[in-house]
Short mmCIF file of C-alpha atoms in Angstrom, two decimals:
data_model
loop_
_atom_site.label_atom_id
_atom_site.label_comp_id
_atom_site.label_asym_id
_atom_site.label_seq_id
_atom_site.Cartn_x
_atom_site.Cartn_y
_atom_site.Cartn_z
CA MET A 1 -79.94 66.04 -15.62
CA THR A 2 -76.79 63.98 -15.08
CA THR A 3 -73.28 65.02 -16.09
CA SER A 4 -73.22 62.51 -18.95
CA GLN A 5 -76.54 63.85 -20.22
CA ARG A 6 -75.21 67.42 -20.10
CA ILE A 7 -72.13 66.44 -22.09
CA ALA A 8 -74.23 64.59 -24.66
CA LEU A 9 -76.59 67.57 -24.97
CA ALA A 10 -73.59 69.88 -25.46
CA VAL A 11 -72.31 67.62 -28.25
CA LEU A 12 -75.67 67.55 -30.04
CA SER A 13 -76.05 71.31 -29.63
CA ALA A 14 -72.55 71.93 -31.01
CA ALA A 15 -73.34 69.92 -34.12
CA THR A 16 -76.61 71.79 -34.56
CA LEU A 17 -74.80 75.09 -34.08
CA MET A 18 -72.44 74.22 -36.94
CA THR A 19 -75.33 73.33 -39.23
CA ILE A 20 -77.29 76.52 -38.56
CA LEU A 21 -74.18 78.68 -38.46
CA ASP A 22 -73.22 77.38 -41.87
CA GLY A 23 -76.64 78.22 -43.26
CA SER A 24 -76.45 81.90 -42.29
CA ILE A 25 -72.73 82.69 -42.24
CA VAL A 26 -72.33 82.34 -45.99
CA THR A 27 -74.97 84.95 -46.87
CA VAL A 28 -72.92 87.98 -45.78
CA ALA A 29 -69.74 86.66 -47.45
CA MET A 30 -71.31 86.08 -50.87
CA PRO A 31 -70.04 89.34 -52.47
CA ALA A 32 -66.46 88.51 -51.41
CA ILE A 33 -66.82 84.93 -52.70
CA GLN A 34 -68.13 86.23 -56.03
CA ASP A 35 -65.23 88.66 -56.47
CA ASP A 36 -62.57 86.10 -55.52
CA LEU A 37 -63.77 83.04 -57.44
CA GLY A 38 -65.48 84.76 -60.37
CA PHE A 39 -69.03 83.48 -59.81
CA SER A 40 -71.71 84.73 -62.16
CA PRO A 41 -74.71 86.35 -60.42
CA ALA A 42 -76.86 83.29 -61.15
CA GLY A 43 -74.09 80.86 -60.21
CA LEU A 44 -73.47 82.56 -56.88
CA SER A 45 -76.87 81.48 -55.57
CA TRP A 46 -75.69 77.88 -55.80
CA THR A 47 -73.40 78.41 -52.83
CA VAL A 48 -76.67 78.38 -50.88
CA ASN A 49 -78.85 76.20 -53.11
CA ALA A 50 -76.42 73.26 -53.32
CA TYR A 51 -76.40 73.01 -49.53
CA LEU A 52 -80.17 73.41 -49.22
CA ILE A 53 -81.01 70.79 -51.85
CA ALA A 54 -78.75 68.13 -50.34
CA PHE A 55 -79.81 68.93 -46.77
CA GLY A 56 -83.55 69.03 -47.36
CA GLY A 57 -83.58 66.13 -49.80
CA LEU A 58 -81.76 63.63 -47.59
CA LEU A 59 -83.23 64.33 -44.14
CA LEU A 60 -86.08 61.85 -44.34
CA LEU A 61 -83.93 59.02 -45.68
CA ALA A 62 -81.18 59.75 -43.15
CA GLY A 63 -83.66 59.78 -40.27
CA ARG A 64 -84.95 56.32 -41.16
CA LEU A 65 -81.43 54.99 -41.64
CA GLY A 66 -80.70 56.20 -38.11
CA ASP A 67 -83.48 53.94 -36.83
CA LEU A 68 -82.11 51.01 -38.82
CA ILE A 69 -78.34 51.16 -38.30
CA GLY A 70 -78.11 53.26 -35.13
CA ARG A 71 -78.49 56.98 -34.48
CA LYS A 72 -75.04 57.37 -32.94
CA THR A 73 -73.43 55.85 -36.03
CA MET A 74 -75.37 58.23 -38.28
CA PHE A 75 -74.53 61.24 -36.15
CA LEU A 76 -70.81 60.50 -36.14
CA THR A 77 -70.79 59.77 -39.87
CA GLY A 78 -72.62 62.97 -40.71
CA THR A 79 -70.37 65.12 -38.52
CA VAL A 80 -67.24 63.64 -40.12
CA VAL A 81 -68.60 64.25 -43.64
CA PHE A 82 -69.61 67.81 -42.77
CA THR A 83 -66.22 68.60 -41.22
CA ALA A 84 -64.31 67.22 -44.20
CA ALA A 85 -66.57 69.11 -46.61
CA SER A 86 -65.98 72.33 -44.63
CA LEU A 87 -62.24 71.89 -45.07
CA LEU A 88 -62.79 71.37 -48.80
CA ALA A 89 -64.99 74.49 -49.02
CA GLY A 90 -62.41 76.57 -47.17
CA ALA A 91 -59.75 75.45 -49.63
CA ALA A 92 -61.91 76.03 -52.73
CA THR A 93 -60.19 77.74 -55.65
CA SER A 94 -63.00 77.58 -58.21
CA PRO A 95 -66.79 77.93 -58.30
CA ALA A 96 -67.26 74.24 -59.14
CA MET A 97 -65.12 73.16 -56.20
CA LEU A 98 -67.02 75.37 -53.76
CA VAL A 99 -70.46 74.26 -54.99
CA ALA A 100 -69.42 70.60 -54.75
CA ALA A 101 -68.13 71.17 -51.22
CA ARG A 102 -71.36 72.92 -50.25
CA PHE A 103 -73.37 69.96 -51.55
CA LEU A 104 -71.25 67.60 -49.44
CA GLN A 105 -71.77 69.87 -46.44
CA GLY A 106 -75.51 69.50 -46.99
CA VAL A 107 -75.14 65.72 -47.12
CA GLY A 108 -73.21 65.66 -43.86
CA SER A 109 -75.63 68.04 -42.18
CA ALA A 110 -78.61 65.92 -43.21
CA ILE A 111 -77.04 62.71 -41.90
CA ALA A 112 -76.19 64.26 -38.52
CA ALA A 113 -79.18 66.58 -38.02
CA SER A 114 -81.77 63.96 -38.97
CA VAL A 115 -81.12 61.89 -35.83
CA VAL A 116 -80.43 64.61 -33.25
CA LEU A 117 -84.02 64.88 -32.03
CA GLY A 118 -84.32 61.09 -32.01
CA ILE A 119 -81.30 60.90 -29.70
CA LEU A 120 -82.70 63.66 -27.50
CA VAL A 121 -86.09 62.09 -26.88
CA THR A 122 -84.55 58.74 -25.95
CA MET A 123 -81.94 60.32 -23.67
CA PHE A 124 -84.44 62.57 -21.87
CA PRO A 125 -87.62 60.55 -21.29
CA GLY A 126 -89.08 62.69 -18.48
CA PRO A 127 -91.38 65.56 -19.55
CA ARG A 128 -89.53 68.24 -17.55
CA GLU A 129 -85.99 67.19 -18.44
CA ARG A 130 -87.03 66.74 -22.08
CA ALA A 131 -88.54 70.24 -22.13
CA THR A 132 -85.32 71.63 -20.64
CA ALA A 133 -83.16 69.79 -23.19
CA ILE A 134 -85.33 70.94 -26.10
CA GLY A 135 -85.23 74.50 -24.76
CA ILE A 136 -81.42 74.46 -24.74
CA PHE A 137 -81.41 72.85 -28.16
CA SER A 138 -83.72 75.58 -29.54
CA PHE A 139 -81.55 78.26 -27.97
CA THR A 140 -78.59 76.86 -29.88
CA GLY A 141 -80.53 77.18 -33.11
CA ALA A 142 -81.45 80.80 -32.47
CA ALA A 143 -77.91 81.65 -31.43
CA GLY A 144 -76.47 79.99 -34.52
CA ALA A 145 -78.62 82.02 -36.89
CA SER A 146 -77.59 85.32 -35.32
CA ILE A 147 -73.95 84.46 -34.69
CA GLY A 148 -73.67 83.36 -38.31
CA GLN A 149 -74.64 86.76 -39.66
CA VAL A 150 -72.35 88.67 -37.29
CA LEU A 151 -69.45 86.21 -37.47
CA GLY A 152 -69.64 86.04 -41.24
CA GLY A 153 -69.10 89.77 -41.48
CA VAL A 154 -66.29 89.77 -38.91
CA LEU A 155 -64.35 86.85 -40.44
CA THR A 156 -64.75 88.11 -43.98
CA ASP A 157 -63.63 91.64 -43.11
CA ALA A 158 -60.82 90.68 -40.69
CA LEU A 159 -59.43 87.62 -42.54
CA ASN A 160 -61.14 86.35 -45.70
CA TRP A 161 -64.19 84.36 -46.74
CA HIS A 162 -62.34 81.02 -46.55
CA TRP A 163 -62.50 81.19 -42.75
CA ILE A 164 -66.31 81.10 -42.66
CA PHE A 165 -65.92 77.43 -43.61
CA LEU A 166 -62.61 76.61 -41.93
CA ILE A 167 -64.01 77.61 -38.54
CA ASN A 168 -66.17 74.46 -38.68
CA VAL A 169 -63.13 72.16 -38.77
CA PRO A 170 -61.95 72.45 -35.12
CA ILE A 171 -65.54 72.46 -33.87
CA GLY A 172 -66.31 69.34 -35.87
CA LEU A 173 -63.22 67.47 -34.73
CA VAL A 174 -63.89 68.18 -31.06
CA THR A 175 -67.54 67.22 -31.50
CA VAL A 176 -66.63 63.83 -32.99
CA LEU A 177 -64.05 63.06 -30.32
CA VAL A 178 -66.41 63.86 -27.47
CA ALA A 179 -69.45 62.23 -29.12
CA VAL A 180 -67.71 58.85 -29.39
CA LYS A 181 -67.85 58.50 -25.59
CA ALA A 182 -70.70 60.85 -24.67
CA LEU A 183 -73.54 59.56 -26.85
CA PRO A 184 -75.32 56.33 -25.91
CA ALA A 185 -74.67 53.36 -28.17
CA ASP A 186 -77.61 51.84 -30.02
CA ARG A 187 -77.82 48.89 -32.38
CA GLY A 188 -80.73 50.08 -34.48
CA LEU A 189 -83.54 47.90 -35.78
CA GLY A 190 -81.48 46.31 -38.57
CA TRP A 191 -81.89 46.49 -42.35
CA ALA A 192 -84.72 43.94 -42.37
CA ALA A 193 -86.96 46.39 -40.52
CA GLY A 194 -87.23 48.83 -43.40
CA ALA A 195 -84.61 48.78 -46.15
CA ASP A 196 -86.87 50.09 -48.93
CA VAL A 197 -84.42 50.98 -51.71
CA LEU A 198 -87.05 52.00 -54.26
CA GLY A 199 -88.82 54.18 -51.71
CA ALA A 200 -85.50 55.81 -50.83
CA VAL A 201 -84.82 56.64 -54.48
CA LEU A 202 -88.32 58.04 -55.00
CA VAL A 203 -88.42 60.26 -51.92
CA THR A 204 -84.85 61.54 -52.16
CA THR A 205 -85.16 62.35 -55.86
CA GLY A 206 -88.60 63.89 -55.37
CA LEU A 207 -87.51 66.08 -52.46
CA MET A 208 -84.29 67.23 -54.11
CA LEU A 209 -86.06 68.02 -57.36
CA GLY A 210 -88.89 69.77 -55.53
CA ILE A 211 -86.52 71.93 -53.46
CA TYR A 212 -84.48 72.72 -56.58
CA THR A 213 -87.65 73.85 -58.34
CA VAL A 214 -88.67 76.05 -55.43
CA VAL A 215 -85.30 77.77 -55.02
CA GLU A 216 -85.22 78.53 -58.76
CA VAL A 217 -88.71 80.06 -58.84
CA GLU A 218 -87.39 83.59 -58.49
CA ARG A 219 -85.27 83.05 -61.60
CA TYR A 220 -87.82 81.30 -63.83
CA GLY A 221 -91.20 82.37 -62.43
CA TRP A 222 -94.13 80.29 -61.17
CA ASN A 223 -95.79 79.81 -64.57
CA SER A 224 -92.68 78.92 -66.57
CA PRO A 225 -92.30 75.52 -68.24
CA HIS A 226 -89.23 74.95 -66.05
CA THR A 227 -91.17 75.40 -62.81
CA LEU A 228 -94.34 73.62 -63.91
CA GLY A 229 -92.52 70.73 -65.56
CA LEU A 230 -90.02 69.98 -62.82
CA GLY A 231 -92.55 70.76 -60.09
CA GLY A 232 -95.00 68.32 -61.65
CA LEU A 233 -92.31 65.64 -61.91
CA ALA A 234 -91.31 66.17 -58.27
CA ALA A 235 -94.96 65.89 -57.19
CA ALA A 236 -95.38 62.69 -59.23
CA LEU A 237 -92.29 61.15 -57.61
CA LEU A 238 -93.57 61.99 -54.13
CA VAL A 239 -97.01 60.58 -54.91
CA ALA A 240 -95.35 57.41 -56.19
CA PHE A 241 -93.38 57.30 -52.94
CA VAL A 242 -96.56 57.48 -50.85
CA VAL A 243 -98.13 54.69 -52.92
CA ARG A 244 -94.99 52.64 -52.47
CA GLN A 245 -95.06 53.13 -48.71
CA ALA A 246 -98.66 51.96 -48.55
CA THR A 247 -97.79 48.69 -50.32
CA ALA A 248 -94.16 47.94 -49.42
CA ARG A 249 -93.45 45.13 -47.00
CA ASN A 250 -90.75 47.15 -45.21
CA PRO A 251 -91.54 50.80 -46.00
CA LEU A 252 -88.99 53.56 -45.55
CA LEU A 253 -91.68 55.83 -44.13
CA PRO A 254 -94.37 53.75 -42.40
CA LEU A 255 -97.57 55.72 -42.97
CA ARG A 256 -98.69 54.81 -39.46
CA ILE A 257 -96.73 57.78 -38.19
CA PHE A 258 -99.33 60.10 -39.73
CA ARG A 259 -102.08 58.46 -37.69
CA SER A 260 -100.81 60.58 -34.84
CA ARG A 261 -102.83 63.78 -34.95
CA THR A 262 -100.13 65.44 -32.89
CA VAL A 263 -97.27 64.50 -35.24
CA SER A 264 -99.19 65.48 -38.37
CA GLY A 265 -100.49 68.74 -36.91
CA ALA A 266 -97.11 69.76 -35.50
CA ASN A 267 -95.43 69.25 -38.87
CA VAL A 268 -98.07 71.34 -40.67
CA VAL A 269 -97.77 74.13 -38.10
CA GLN A 270 -93.99 74.02 -38.33
CA MET A 271 -94.04 74.31 -42.12
CA LEU A 272 -96.31 77.36 -41.97
CA THR A 273 -94.41 78.99 -39.11
CA LEU A 274 -90.92 78.46 -40.53
CA SER A 275 -92.08 79.75 -43.91
CA ALA A 276 -92.95 83.04 -42.24
CA MET A 277 -90.00 83.22 -39.82
CA PHE A 278 -87.28 82.40 -42.34
CA ALA A 279 -88.75 84.90 -44.79
CA PHE A 280 -88.70 87.48 -41.98
CA GLN A 281 -85.00 86.87 -41.42
CA ILE A 282 -84.11 87.22 -45.11
CA ILE A 283 -86.46 90.06 -46.03
CA VAL A 284 -85.68 92.22 -42.99
CA ALA A 285 -81.98 91.83 -43.82
CA LEU A 286 -82.69 92.94 -47.40
CA TYR A 287 -84.71 95.91 -46.15
CA LEU A 288 -81.93 97.00 -43.81
CA GLN A 289 -79.32 96.85 -46.57
CA LYS A 290 -81.21 97.94 -49.69
CA VAL A 291 -83.52 100.56 -48.17
CA LEU A 292 -81.78 101.80 -45.01
CA GLY A 293 -78.23 101.34 -46.33
CA TYR A 294 -76.81 99.09 -43.57
CA ASN A 295 -73.65 97.11 -44.30
CA ALA A 296 -73.30 93.37 -43.59
CA LEU A 297 -71.99 93.75 -40.05
CA GLN A 298 -74.55 96.43 -39.14
CA THR A 299 -77.30 94.17 -40.46
CA GLY A 300 -76.13 91.28 -38.30
CA LEU A 301 -76.00 93.48 -35.23
CA ALA A 302 -79.45 94.91 -35.99
CA MET A 303 -80.84 91.36 -36.12
CA LEU A 304 -79.09 90.37 -32.90
CA PRO A 305 -81.96 91.40 -30.54
CA ALA A 306 -84.27 88.97 -32.32
CA ALA A 307 -81.94 86.04 -31.74
CA VAL A 308 -81.31 87.11 -28.14
CA ALA A 309 -85.06 87.31 -27.54
CA ILE A 310 -85.74 83.88 -29.08
CA GLY A 311 -82.74 82.29 -27.41
CA GLY A 312 -83.42 83.80 -24.00
CA VAL A 313 -87.05 82.69 -23.93
CA SER A 314 -86.26 79.19 -25.22
CA LEU A 315 -83.43 78.75 -22.71
CA PHE A 316 -84.87 80.31 -19.57
CA ALA A 317 -88.67 80.22 -19.91
CA SER A 318 -89.93 77.64 -22.39
CA ALA A 319 -89.24 74.50 -20.33
CA ARG A 320 -90.95 75.90 -17.23
CA LEU A 321 -93.95 77.16 -19.17
CA ILE A 322 -94.34 73.89 -21.08
CA THR A 323 -94.13 71.88 -17.86
CA ARG A 324 -96.79 74.05 -16.21
CA PHE A 325 -99.20 74.81 -19.06
CA GLY A 326 -98.49 72.15 -21.69
CA GLU A 327 -96.95 72.33 -25.14
CA ARG A 328 -100.14 73.26 -27.01
CA THR A 329 -100.91 76.27 -24.80
CA VAL A 330 -97.33 77.54 -25.02
CA LEU A 331 -97.38 77.05 -28.80
CA VAL A 332 -100.54 79.11 -29.18
CA ALA A 333 -99.14 81.89 -26.98
CA GLY A 334 -95.93 82.01 -29.02
CA LEU A 335 -97.82 82.14 -32.32
CA VAL A 336 -99.91 85.06 -31.04
CA LEU A 337 -96.70 87.00 -30.29
CA LEU A 338 -95.21 86.17 -33.69
CA LEU A 339 -98.41 87.17 -35.46
CA ALA A 340 -98.50 90.50 -33.61
CA GLY A 341 -94.88 91.20 -34.56
CA MET A 342 -95.37 90.32 -38.22
CA ALA A 343 -98.51 92.46 -38.37
CA TRP A 344 -96.42 95.33 -36.98
CA LEU A 345 -94.03 95.04 -39.94
CA THR A 346 -96.85 95.41 -42.49
CA ARG A 347 -96.79 99.16 -41.77
CA LEU A 348 -93.00 99.51 -42.22
CA PRO A 349 -92.15 102.99 -43.57
CA VAL A 350 -89.49 103.86 -46.13
CA GLN A 351 -87.48 105.99 -43.70
CA ALA A 352 -87.77 103.73 -40.67
CA ASP A 353 -86.52 104.49 -37.21
CA TYR A 354 -84.92 101.30 -35.91
CA VAL A 355 -86.11 101.71 -32.31
CA VAL A 356 -89.68 102.65 -33.23
CA ASP A 357 -90.32 100.61 -36.37
CA LEU A 358 -88.12 97.50 -36.08
CA LEU A 359 -87.16 96.89 -32.47
CA PRO A 360 -90.74 96.01 -31.38
CA MET A 361 -90.70 93.08 -33.83
CA MET A 362 -87.28 92.03 -32.58
CA VAL A 363 -88.87 91.77 -29.12
CA LEU A 364 -92.14 90.14 -30.17
CA ILE A 365 -90.27 87.50 -32.16
CA ALA A 366 -89.36 86.11 -28.75
CA GLY A 367 -92.53 84.12 -29.39
CA GLY A 368 -90.33 81.91 -31.52
CA GLY A 369 -88.61 80.85 -28.32
CA LEU A 370 -91.96 79.42 -27.21
CA VAL A 371 -93.08 78.05 -30.57
CA LEU A 372 -89.96 76.10 -31.55
CA PRO A 373 -89.51 74.06 -28.33
CA ALA A 374 -93.26 73.39 -28.09
CA LEU A 375 -93.43 72.26 -31.73
CA THR A 376 -90.38 70.05 -31.29
CA GLY A 377 -91.91 68.35 -28.27
CA LEU A 378 -95.25 67.87 -30.03
CA GLY A 379 -93.64 66.64 -33.24
CA MET A 380 -91.66 63.99 -31.41
CA SER A 381 -94.03 63.01 -28.60
CA GLY A 382 -96.60 61.33 -30.82
CA ALA A 383 -94.09 58.91 -32.38
CA ALA A 384 -93.29 55.47 -31.04
CA ALA A 385 -89.77 54.95 -29.69
CA ASP A 386 -88.73 52.80 -32.67
CA ASP A 387 -89.79 55.60 -35.01
CA ALA A 388 -87.91 58.40 -33.19
CA GLY A 389 -85.29 58.75 -35.92
CA LEU A 390 -87.97 58.73 -38.60
CA ALA A 391 -90.01 61.36 -36.75
CA SER A 392 -86.85 63.43 -36.32
CA GLY A 393 -86.06 63.21 -40.03
CA LEU A 394 -89.66 64.05 -40.96
CA PHE A 395 -89.70 67.02 -38.59
CA ASN A 396 -86.44 68.37 -40.02
CA THR A 397 -87.67 67.78 -43.58
CA THR A 398 -90.85 69.83 -43.11
CA GLN A 399 -88.69 72.52 -41.53
CA GLN A 400 -86.42 72.77 -44.56
CA VAL A 401 -89.27 72.52 -47.08
CA GLY A 402 -91.17 75.22 -45.20
CA MET A 403 -88.16 77.53 -45.22
CA ALA A 404 -87.53 76.98 -48.93
CA ILE A 405 -91.17 77.50 -49.92
CA GLY A 406 -91.53 80.52 -47.66
CA ILE A 407 -88.60 82.45 -49.05
CA ALA A 408 -89.43 81.46 -52.65
CA VAL A 409 -93.07 82.55 -52.41
CA LEU A 410 -92.55 85.70 -50.37
CA SER A 411 -89.49 86.92 -52.26
CA THR A 412 -91.29 86.35 -55.58
CA LEU A 413 -94.33 88.30 -54.39
CA ALA A 414 -92.12 91.09 -53.08
CA ALA A 415 -90.19 91.28 -56.35
CA ALA A 416 -93.40 91.38 -58.39
CA ARG A 417 -94.84 94.22 -56.27
CA THR A 418 -91.53 96.10 -56.45
CA GLY A 419 -91.47 95.75 -60.23
CA ALA A 420 -95.01 97.05 -60.54
CA GLU A 421 -94.20 100.03 -58.31
CA LEU A 422 -91.07 100.85 -60.31
CA ALA A 423 -93.10 100.71 -63.51
CA ALA A 424 -95.45 103.24 -61.96
CA GLY A 425 -92.54 105.63 -61.54
CA VAL A 426 -91.86 105.56 -57.79
CA SER A 427 -88.38 105.58 -56.29
CA ASP A 428 -86.35 102.41 -55.64
CA ALA A 429 -86.71 102.74 -51.87
CA VAL A 430 -90.48 103.18 -52.04
CA ALA A 431 -90.88 100.28 -54.48
CA LEU A 432 -88.71 97.94 -52.41
CA THR A 433 -90.51 98.84 -49.19
CA SER A 434 -93.89 98.22 -50.81
CA GLY A 435 -92.73 94.77 -51.91
CA TYR A 436 -91.39 93.92 -48.48
CA ARG A 437 -94.62 95.05 -46.80
CA LEU A 438 -96.55 92.68 -49.05
CA ALA A 439 -94.23 89.85 -48.03
CA PHE A 440 -94.79 90.62 -44.35
CA THR A 441 -98.56 90.66 -44.92
CA VAL A 442 -98.47 87.20 -46.48
CA ALA A 443 -96.17 85.99 -43.68
CA ALA A 444 -98.72 87.24 -41.15
CA GLY A 445 -101.35 85.22 -43.00
CA LEU A 446 -99.20 82.09 -42.75
CA LEU A 447 -98.83 82.60 -39.00
CA ALA A 448 -102.58 83.16 -38.63
CA THR A 449 -103.18 79.86 -40.44
CA ALA A 450 -100.66 78.12 -38.19
CA LEU A 451 -102.54 79.50 -35.18
CA VAL A 452 -105.85 78.15 -36.47
CA VAL A 453 -104.34 74.70 -37.09
CA SER A 454 -102.82 74.69 -33.61
CA VAL A 455 -106.16 75.46 -32.00
CA THR A 456 -108.29 73.11 -34.09
CA VAL A 457 -106.05 70.15 -34.95
CA LEU A 458 -103.67 69.69 -32.04
CA ARG A 459 -105.34 68.07 -29.07
CA ARG A 460 -106.02 70.01 -25.91
CA PRO A 461 -103.94 69.18 -22.85
CA GLY A 462 -105.41 66.21 -21.05
CA THR A 463 -107.42 64.94 -24.01
CA THR A 464 -104.73 63.18 -25.98
CA THR A 465 -104.31 59.47 -25.82
CA GLU A 466 -100.94 59.57 -27.50
CA ALA A 467 -98.17 58.70 -25.12
CA ALA A 468 -94.70 60.10 -25.40
CA PRO A 469 -92.13 57.58 -26.52
CA ALA A 470 -90.88 55.60 -23.59
CA ALA A 471 -87.23 55.33 -22.81
CA THR A 472 -86.04 52.07 -24.27
CA PRO A 473 -82.99 50.18 -23.04
CA VAL A 474 -80.04 51.00 -25.28
CA PRO A 475 -78.04 47.86 -26.02
CA ALA A 476 -74.29 48.07 -26.39
CA PHE A 477 -72.61 47.28 -29.68
#
């Protein structure tokens, strides 16, 4: 890896760190935000939902635009928007101002994050150097999730909640300044290669509406007119989008990308896996606080071993293992570890001992350090070079949709079980623990399904005829 490649990788990782940091740092500061700005309990959730809807809804469109107008241009634009929105969020004086800023943060994150993997696969064409780059990239993601929880508690307690957003401003400015010179220039394919305006409207509206419906399930319920009506409309928009892509002269999402068994399978496995892993992160945090009585900072520190395990494996082991055994084998091994850890949590007691009952899962979740780099390599390797931005946007979209669906389904199931237990007259701690155990059981089922798909759908090493995208010459502007 050359010096210029290292600098470029550092820039991409820094931007990713901001995105993931911002997703987790706000959760521990929500009580302080509510007290200061006067959010209602229902309105407070929109400090998270506004970001999630914009981010998940725009990823696919932004990824394709990166192919058309240039990935470097999209990355710089997204980072600038995110940094400006962070400044606005840090200066917020009302609920409406903060929610609007969070939506703009989601827009900026989507624009930048959608092309990061596309830039990576073109900058690192060799299998070993690509595996190393993806391993470092995955480590950044794991570190961001953990640092966000710890840093959110520290900044909120030591200063105030405004600084959980303002901290992004210097990082963003430095990232933009370095990225201007460090990232390779690319012209893009041009608007004529796929400027499908109608398709863009259909998919963006459908995804945003679908994610909105999912994140509001806990409030309205699965069988409510709100959920069924808006969910049906979102599904209809997405079906219309698929029909449009099959008939459009210049489709936004060329359906040929799904001919790759590797790309399709990797996205399905990712959706299942992230549904389980994100729910683990949220539900374990709830268990630590609501059942064991941990505060925000203690919860972040308790979750730290999980991030260290994932980050350490992805940084120091994943690239070597993938180079030696192949992405599919490493993926299967990682899923087995995750499944074992999630199964361990299904027996979680009310009065848990952290070392005995929780730390084993924090160690076994190191399997995520194998799964995430292997999935990223598989999800990108089956796409042609001209579709790298599209494949990146698609991969990030299934990630966000999987996370949203996972937490909506598992939290709803947990709440329903808890309510039934409370109605039966058990204590709050017992009822909550019963609900969380059900969530972990379903999460284990999702991981088992992901394991089956990995074994049966993804091709065995040496049998695939899908070549990794070749390094293409990058023309100057």
